[in-house]
mmCIF file with all atom_site columns, C-alpha atoms in Angstrom:
data_model
loop_
_atom_site.group_PDB
_atom_site.id
_atom_site.type_symbol
_atom_site.label_atom_id
_atom_site.label_alt_id
_atom_site.label_comp_id
_atom_site.label_asym_id
_atom_site.label_entity_id
_atom_site.label_seq_id
_atom_site.pdbx_PDB_ins_code
_atom_site.Cartn_x
_atom_site.Cartn_y
_atom_site.Cartn_z
_atom_site.occupancy
_atom_site.B_iso_or_equiv
_atom_site.pdbx_formal_charge
_atom_site.auth_seq_id
_atom_site.auth_comp_id
_atom_site.auth_asym_id
_atom_site.auth_atom_id
_atom_site.pdbx_PDB_model_num
ATOM 1   C CA . ARG U 1 1   ? -5.379  24.130 -43.542 1.00 0.00 ? 29  ARG U CA 1
ATOM 2   C CA . ARG U 1 2   ? -4.383  25.538 -40.181 1.00 0.00 ? 30  ARG U CA 1
ATOM 3   C CA . SER U 1 3   ? -2.664  23.300 -37.695 1.00 0.00 ? 31  SER U CA 1
ATOM 4   C CA . ARG U 1 4   ? -3.509  23.221 -34.026 1.00 0.00 ? 32  ARG U CA 1
ATOM 5   C CA . PRO U 1 5   ? -1.129  25.340 -31.913 1.00 0.00 ? 33  PRO U CA 1
ATOM 6   C CA . LYS U 1 6   ? 1.449   23.166 -30.152 1.00 0.00 ? 34  LYS U CA 1
ATOM 7   C CA . ARG U 1 7   ? 0.527   24.521 -26.747 1.00 0.00 ? 35  ARG U CA 1
ATOM 8   C CA . TRP U 1 8   ? -3.007  23.090 -27.125 1.00 0.00 ? 36  TRP U CA 1
ATOM 9   C CA . PRO U 1 9   ? -2.884  19.305 -27.085 1.00 0.00 ? 37  PRO U CA 1
ATOM 10  C CA . ALA U 1 10  ? -5.584  17.365 -28.856 1.00 0.00 ? 38  ALA U CA 1
ATOM 11  C CA . VAL U 1 11  ? -8.605  17.083 -26.613 1.00 0.00 ? 39  VAL U CA 1
ATOM 12  C CA . ARG U 1 12  ? -11.205 14.373 -27.016 1.00 0.00 ? 40  ARG U CA 1
ATOM 13  C CA . SER U 1 13  ? -14.395 14.315 -25.057 1.00 0.00 ? 41  SER U CA 1
ATOM 14  C CA . SER U 1 14  ? -17.172 11.843 -24.582 1.00 0.00 ? 42  SER U CA 1
ATOM 15  C CA . ARG U 1 15  ? -20.385 11.670 -22.625 1.00 0.00 ? 43  ARG U CA 1
ATOM 16  C CA . PHE U 1 16  ? -20.841 8.884  -20.125 1.00 0.00 ? 44  PHE U CA 1
ATOM 17  C CA . CYS U 1 17  ? -23.403 8.500  -17.348 1.00 0.00 ? 45  CYS U CA 1
ATOM 18  C CA . PRO U 1 18  ? -22.238 5.991  -14.737 1.00 0.00 ? 46  PRO U CA 1
ATOM 19  C CA . GLU U 1 19  ? -25.718 5.761  -13.228 1.00 0.00 ? 47  GLU U CA 1
ATOM 20  C CA . VAL U 1 20  ? -27.221 4.661  -16.544 1.00 0.00 ? 48  VAL U CA 1
ATOM 21  C CA . ALA U 1 21  ? -24.205 2.408  -17.211 1.00 0.00 ? 49  ALA U CA 1
ATOM 22  C CA . GLY U 1 22  ? -24.871 0.791  -13.832 1.00 0.00 ? 50  GLY U CA 1
ATOM 23  C CA . GLY U 1 23  ? -28.421 -0.094 -14.848 1.00 0.00 ? 51  GLY U CA 1
ATOM 24  C CA . LEU U 1 24  ? -30.510 2.770  -13.478 1.00 0.00 ? 52  LEU U CA 1
ATOM 25  C CA . PRO U 1 25  ? -33.287 4.215  -15.663 1.00 0.00 ? 53  PRO U CA 1
ATOM 26  C CA . THR U 1 26  ? -33.694 7.690  -17.093 1.00 0.00 ? 54  THR U CA 1
ATOM 27  C CA . PRO U 1 27  ? -35.372 9.470  -15.473 1.00 0.00 ? 55  PRO U CA 1
ATOM 28  C CA . ARG U 1 28  ? -34.566 8.001  -12.065 1.00 0.00 ? 56  ARG U CA 1
ATOM 29  C CA . ARG U 1 29  ? -35.278 8.709  -8.419  1.00 0.00 ? 57  ARG U CA 1
ATOM 30  C CA . PRO U 1 30  ? -32.923 11.124 -6.644  1.00 0.00 ? 58  PRO U CA 1
ATOM 31  C CA . ALA U 1 31  ? -30.181 9.270  -4.777  1.00 0.00 ? 59  ALA U CA 1
ATOM 32  C CA . GLU U 1 32  ? -27.739 10.362 -2.084  1.00 0.00 ? 60  GLU U CA 1
ATOM 33  C CA . LEU U 1 33  ? -24.781 8.945  -0.195  1.00 0.00 ? 61  LEU U CA 1
ATOM 34  C CA . VAL U 1 34  ? -25.590 7.711  3.315   1.00 0.00 ? 62  VAL U CA 1
ATOM 35  C CA . GLY U 1 35  ? -22.974 7.068  5.989   1.00 0.00 ? 63  GLY U CA 1
ATOM 36  C CA . GLY U 1 36  ? -20.065 8.691  4.173   1.00 0.00 ? 64  GLY U CA 1
ATOM 37  C CA . ASP U 1 37  ? -18.917 9.651  0.705   1.00 0.00 ? 65  ASP U CA 1
ATOM 38  C CA . GLY U 1 38  ? -17.896 7.769  -2.424  1.00 0.00 ? 66  GLY U CA 1
ATOM 39  C CA . GLN U 1 39  ? -14.579 6.718  -0.877  1.00 0.00 ? 67  GLN U CA 1
ATOM 40  C CA . ASP U 1 40  ? -16.545 5.079  1.932   1.00 0.00 ? 68  ASP U CA 1
ATOM 41  C CA . VAL U 1 41  ? -18.898 3.381  -0.548  1.00 0.00 ? 69  VAL U CA 1
ATOM 42  C CA . LEU U 1 42  ? -15.850 1.904  -2.299  1.00 0.00 ? 70  LEU U CA 1
ATOM 43  C CA . ASP U 1 43  ? -14.575 0.701  1.088   1.00 0.00 ? 71  ASP U CA 1
ATOM 44  C CA . GLY U 1 44  ? -17.963 -0.852 1.915   1.00 0.00 ? 72  GLY U CA 1
ATOM 45  C CA . THR U 1 45  ? -18.741 1.414  4.880   1.00 0.00 ? 73  THR U CA 1
ATOM 46  C CA . ALA U 1 46  ? -21.370 3.668  3.250   1.00 0.00 ? 74  ALA U CA 1
ATOM 47  C CA . ARG U 1 47  ? -24.140 3.169  0.731   1.00 0.00 ? 75  ARG U CA 1
ATOM 48  C CA . VAL U 1 48  ? -26.232 4.950  -1.873  1.00 0.00 ? 76  VAL U CA 1
ATOM 49  C CA . VAL U 1 49  ? -29.999 5.103  -1.420  1.00 0.00 ? 77  VAL U CA 1
ATOM 50  C CA . ASP U 1 50  ? -32.772 6.749  -3.398  1.00 0.00 ? 78  ASP U CA 1
ATOM 51  C CA . ASP U 1 51  ? -35.456 8.967  -1.909  1.00 0.00 ? 79  ASP U CA 1
ATOM 52  C CA . THR U 1 52  ? -37.738 5.967  -1.304  1.00 0.00 ? 80  THR U CA 1
ATOM 53  C CA . GLY U 1 53  ? -35.045 4.235  0.761   1.00 0.00 ? 81  GLY U CA 1
ATOM 54  C CA . ARG U 1 54  ? -34.106 1.723  -1.937  1.00 0.00 ? 82  ARG U CA 1
ATOM 55  C CA . ASP U 1 55  ? -30.423 0.760  -1.775  1.00 0.00 ? 83  ASP U CA 1
ATOM 56  C CA . VAL U 1 56  ? -28.838 1.436  -5.173  1.00 0.00 ? 84  VAL U CA 1
ATOM 57  C CA . THR U 1 57  ? -25.227 0.961  -4.086  1.00 0.00 ? 85  THR U CA 1
ATOM 58  C CA . ALA U 1 58  ? -24.659 -1.989 -6.441  1.00 0.00 ? 86  ALA U CA 1
ATOM 59  C CA . GLU U 1 59  ? -25.788 0.038  -9.451  1.00 0.00 ? 87  GLU U CA 1
ATOM 60  C CA . PHE U 1 60  ? -23.545 2.968  -8.508  1.00 0.00 ? 88  PHE U CA 1
ATOM 61  C CA . LEU U 1 61  ? -20.548 0.664  -8.039  1.00 0.00 ? 89  LEU U CA 1
ATOM 62  C CA . ALA U 1 62  ? -21.221 -1.086 -11.366 1.00 0.00 ? 90  ALA U CA 1
ATOM 63  C CA . GLY U 1 63  ? -21.460 2.265  -13.148 1.00 0.00 ? 91  GLY U CA 1
ATOM 64  C CA . ALA U 1 64  ? -18.248 3.499  -11.543 1.00 0.00 ? 92  ALA U CA 1
ATOM 65  C CA . ARG U 1 65  ? -16.408 0.366  -12.681 1.00 0.00 ? 93  ARG U CA 1
ATOM 66  C CA . ARG U 1 66  ? -17.735 0.821  -16.225 1.00 0.00 ? 94  ARG U CA 1
ATOM 67  C CA . ALA U 1 67  ? -16.637 4.467  -16.200 1.00 0.00 ? 95  ALA U CA 1
ATOM 68  C CA . LEU U 1 68  ? -13.138 3.404  -15.148 1.00 0.00 ? 96  LEU U CA 1
ATOM 69  C CA . GLU U 1 69  ? -13.056 0.757  -17.898 1.00 0.00 ? 97  GLU U CA 1
ATOM 70  C CA . ALA U 1 70  ? -14.104 3.359  -20.491 1.00 0.00 ? 98  ALA U CA 1
ATOM 71  C CA . ALA U 1 71  ? -11.505 5.822  -19.218 1.00 0.00 ? 99  ALA U CA 1
ATOM 72  C CA . ARG U 1 72  ? -8.739  3.231  -19.432 1.00 0.00 ? 100 ARG U CA 1
ATOM 73  C CA . ARG U 1 73  ? -9.854  2.082  -22.878 1.00 0.00 ? 101 ARG U CA 1
ATOM 74  C CA . THR U 1 74  ? -9.688  5.627  -24.259 1.00 0.00 ? 102 THR U CA 1
ATOM 75  C CA . GLY U 1 75  ? -6.567  6.770  -22.423 1.00 0.00 ? 103 GLY U CA 1
ATOM 76  C CA . CYS U 1 76  ? -8.475  9.334  -20.386 1.00 0.00 ? 104 CYS U CA 1
ATOM 77  C CA . THR U 1 77  ? -6.325  11.291 -17.924 1.00 0.00 ? 105 THR U CA 1
ATOM 78  C CA . GLU U 1 78  ? -8.868  13.869 -16.768 1.00 0.00 ? 106 GLU U CA 1
ATOM 79  C CA . ALA U 1 79  ? -12.627 13.770 -16.217 1.00 0.00 ? 107 ALA U CA 1
ATOM 80  C CA . LEU U 1 80  ? -15.064 16.675 -15.966 1.00 0.00 ? 108 LEU U CA 1
ATOM 81  C CA . LEU U 1 81  ? -17.972 15.444 -13.875 1.00 0.00 ? 109 LEU U CA 1
ATOM 82  C CA . MET U 1 82  ? -21.308 16.797 -12.669 1.00 0.00 ? 110 MET U CA 1
ATOM 83  C CA . PRO U 1 83  ? -20.961 18.645 -9.365  1.00 0.00 ? 111 PRO U CA 1
ATOM 84  C CA . ARG U 1 84  ? -22.601 17.366 -6.156  1.00 0.00 ? 112 ARG U CA 1
ATOM 85  C CA . SER U 1 85  ? -23.755 14.114 -7.783  1.00 0.00 ? 113 SER U CA 1
ATOM 86  C CA . PRO U 1 86  ? -23.572 10.895 -5.723  1.00 0.00 ? 114 PRO U CA 1
ATOM 87  C CA . SER U 1 87  ? -21.690 9.431  -8.697  1.00 0.00 ? 115 SER U CA 1
ATOM 88  C CA . CYS U 1 88  ? -19.697 12.333 -10.031 1.00 0.00 ? 116 CYS U CA 1
ATOM 89  C CA . GLY U 1 89  ? -19.457 14.945 -7.283  1.00 0.00 ? 117 GLY U CA 1
ATOM 90  C CA . ARG U 1 90  ? -15.937 16.181 -6.505  1.00 0.00 ? 118 ARG U CA 1
ATOM 91  C CA . GLY U 1 91  ? -15.294 17.969 -3.226  1.00 0.00 ? 119 GLY U CA 1
ATOM 92  C CA . GLU U 1 92  ? -18.914 18.186 -2.130  1.00 0.00 ? 120 GLU U CA 1
ATOM 93  C CA . VAL U 1 93  ? -21.972 15.957 -2.374  1.00 0.00 ? 121 VAL U CA 1
ATOM 94  C CA . TYR U 1 94  ? -25.475 15.963 -0.951  1.00 0.00 ? 122 TYR U CA 1
ATOM 95  C CA . ASP U 1 95  ? -25.414 14.737 2.652   1.00 0.00 ? 123 ASP U CA 1
ATOM 96  C CA . GLY U 1 96  ? -27.965 11.905 2.504   1.00 0.00 ? 124 GLY U CA 1
ATOM 97  C CA . SER U 1 97  ? -30.797 13.812 4.183   1.00 0.00 ? 125 SER U CA 1
ATOM 98  C CA . PHE U 1 98  ? -32.585 14.685 0.900   1.00 0.00 ? 126 PHE U CA 1
ATOM 99  C CA . THR U 1 99  ? -32.899 18.277 2.136   1.00 0.00 ? 127 THR U CA 1
ATOM 100 C CA . GLY U 1 100 ? -30.450 19.824 -0.336  1.00 0.00 ? 128 GLY U CA 1
ATOM 101 C CA . ALA U 1 101 ? -27.736 20.065 2.330   1.00 0.00 ? 129 ALA U CA 1
ATOM 102 C CA . LEU U 1 102 ? -24.177 19.537 1.144   1.00 0.00 ? 130 LEU U CA 1
ATOM 103 C CA . THR U 1 103 ? -21.166 17.952 2.823   1.00 0.00 ? 131 THR U CA 1
ATOM 104 C CA . ARG U 1 104 ? -17.506 17.526 1.896   1.00 0.00 ? 132 ARG U CA 1
ATOM 105 C CA . GLY U 1 105 ? -16.710 14.430 -0.129  1.00 0.00 ? 133 GLY U CA 1
ATOM 106 C CA . ASP U 1 106 ? -16.663 12.784 -3.520  1.00 0.00 ? 134 ASP U CA 1
ATOM 107 C CA . GLY U 1 107 ? -19.160 10.709 -5.459  1.00 0.00 ? 135 GLY U CA 1
ATOM 108 C CA . VAL U 1 108 ? -18.594 7.011  -6.128  1.00 0.00 ? 136 VAL U CA 1
ATOM 109 C CA . THR U 1 109 ? -17.318 7.340  -9.710  1.00 0.00 ? 137 THR U CA 1
ATOM 110 C CA . ALA U 1 110 ? -15.190 10.377 -8.876  1.00 0.00 ? 138 ALA U CA 1
ATOM 111 C CA . ALA U 1 111 ? -13.597 8.469  -5.997  1.00 0.00 ? 139 ALA U CA 1
ATOM 112 C CA . LEU U 1 112 ? -12.847 5.400  -8.131  1.00 0.00 ? 140 LEU U CA 1
ATOM 113 C CA . LEU U 1 113 ? -11.342 7.427  -10.975 1.00 0.00 ? 141 LEU U CA 1
ATOM 114 C CA . GLU U 1 114 ? -9.150  9.367  -8.531  1.00 0.00 ? 142 GLU U CA 1
ATOM 115 C CA . ARG U 1 115 ? -7.978  6.119  -6.908  1.00 0.00 ? 143 ARG U CA 1
ATOM 116 C CA . HIS U 1 116 ? -6.771  5.049  -10.323 1.00 0.00 ? 144 HIS U CA 1
ATOM 117 C CA . GLY U 1 117 ? -4.885  8.251  -11.113 1.00 0.00 ? 145 GLY U CA 1
ATOM 118 C CA . ILE U 1 118 ? -7.452  10.055 -13.238 1.00 0.00 ? 146 ILE U CA 1
ATOM 119 C CA . THR U 1 119 ? -7.784  13.728 -12.356 1.00 0.00 ? 147 THR U CA 1
ATOM 120 C CA . VAL U 1 120 ? -11.391 14.632 -11.574 1.00 0.00 ? 148 VAL U CA 1
ATOM 121 C CA . ARG U 1 121 ? -12.772 18.163 -11.798 1.00 0.00 ? 149 ARG U CA 1
ATOM 122 C CA . PRO U 1 122 ? -16.299 19.540 -11.628 1.00 0.00 ? 150 PRO U CA 1
ATOM 123 C CA . ALA U 1 123 ? -17.713 20.429 -15.038 1.00 0.00 ? 151 ALA U CA 1
ATOM 124 C CA . PRO U 1 124 ? -17.568 24.210 -15.432 1.00 0.00 ? 152 PRO U CA 1
ATOM 125 C CA . GLY U 1 125 ? -20.763 26.196 -15.617 1.00 0.00 ? 153 GLY U CA 1
ATOM 126 C CA . VAL U 1 126 ? -22.987 23.485 -14.212 1.00 0.00 ? 154 VAL U CA 1
#
């Protein structure tokens, strides 16, 4: 039996969708951040709406909190998240116009994880 090289620490991964964890269905309507990014949603100065105008901020916040709970429970120190997502985007997200335009910022879950010391990176190759 070969042992794992010491320079490669044990890596565990898991799949978690904060939007589903927050109570949204699959499939679901497209949603974008309006009035700011995920940091602003956490601060209560922006919101998340779907393409029909329905406010889904509460679901996104609930999912972000559940993601943080799961990360803490498993000792997670780094998260690879879906780029540009209103939950998981890191560095850039859709701008709230539903035109495909991007703006600088983070998604709600990405922002919450970062606030609690978990390194967030976009998933490679997505």
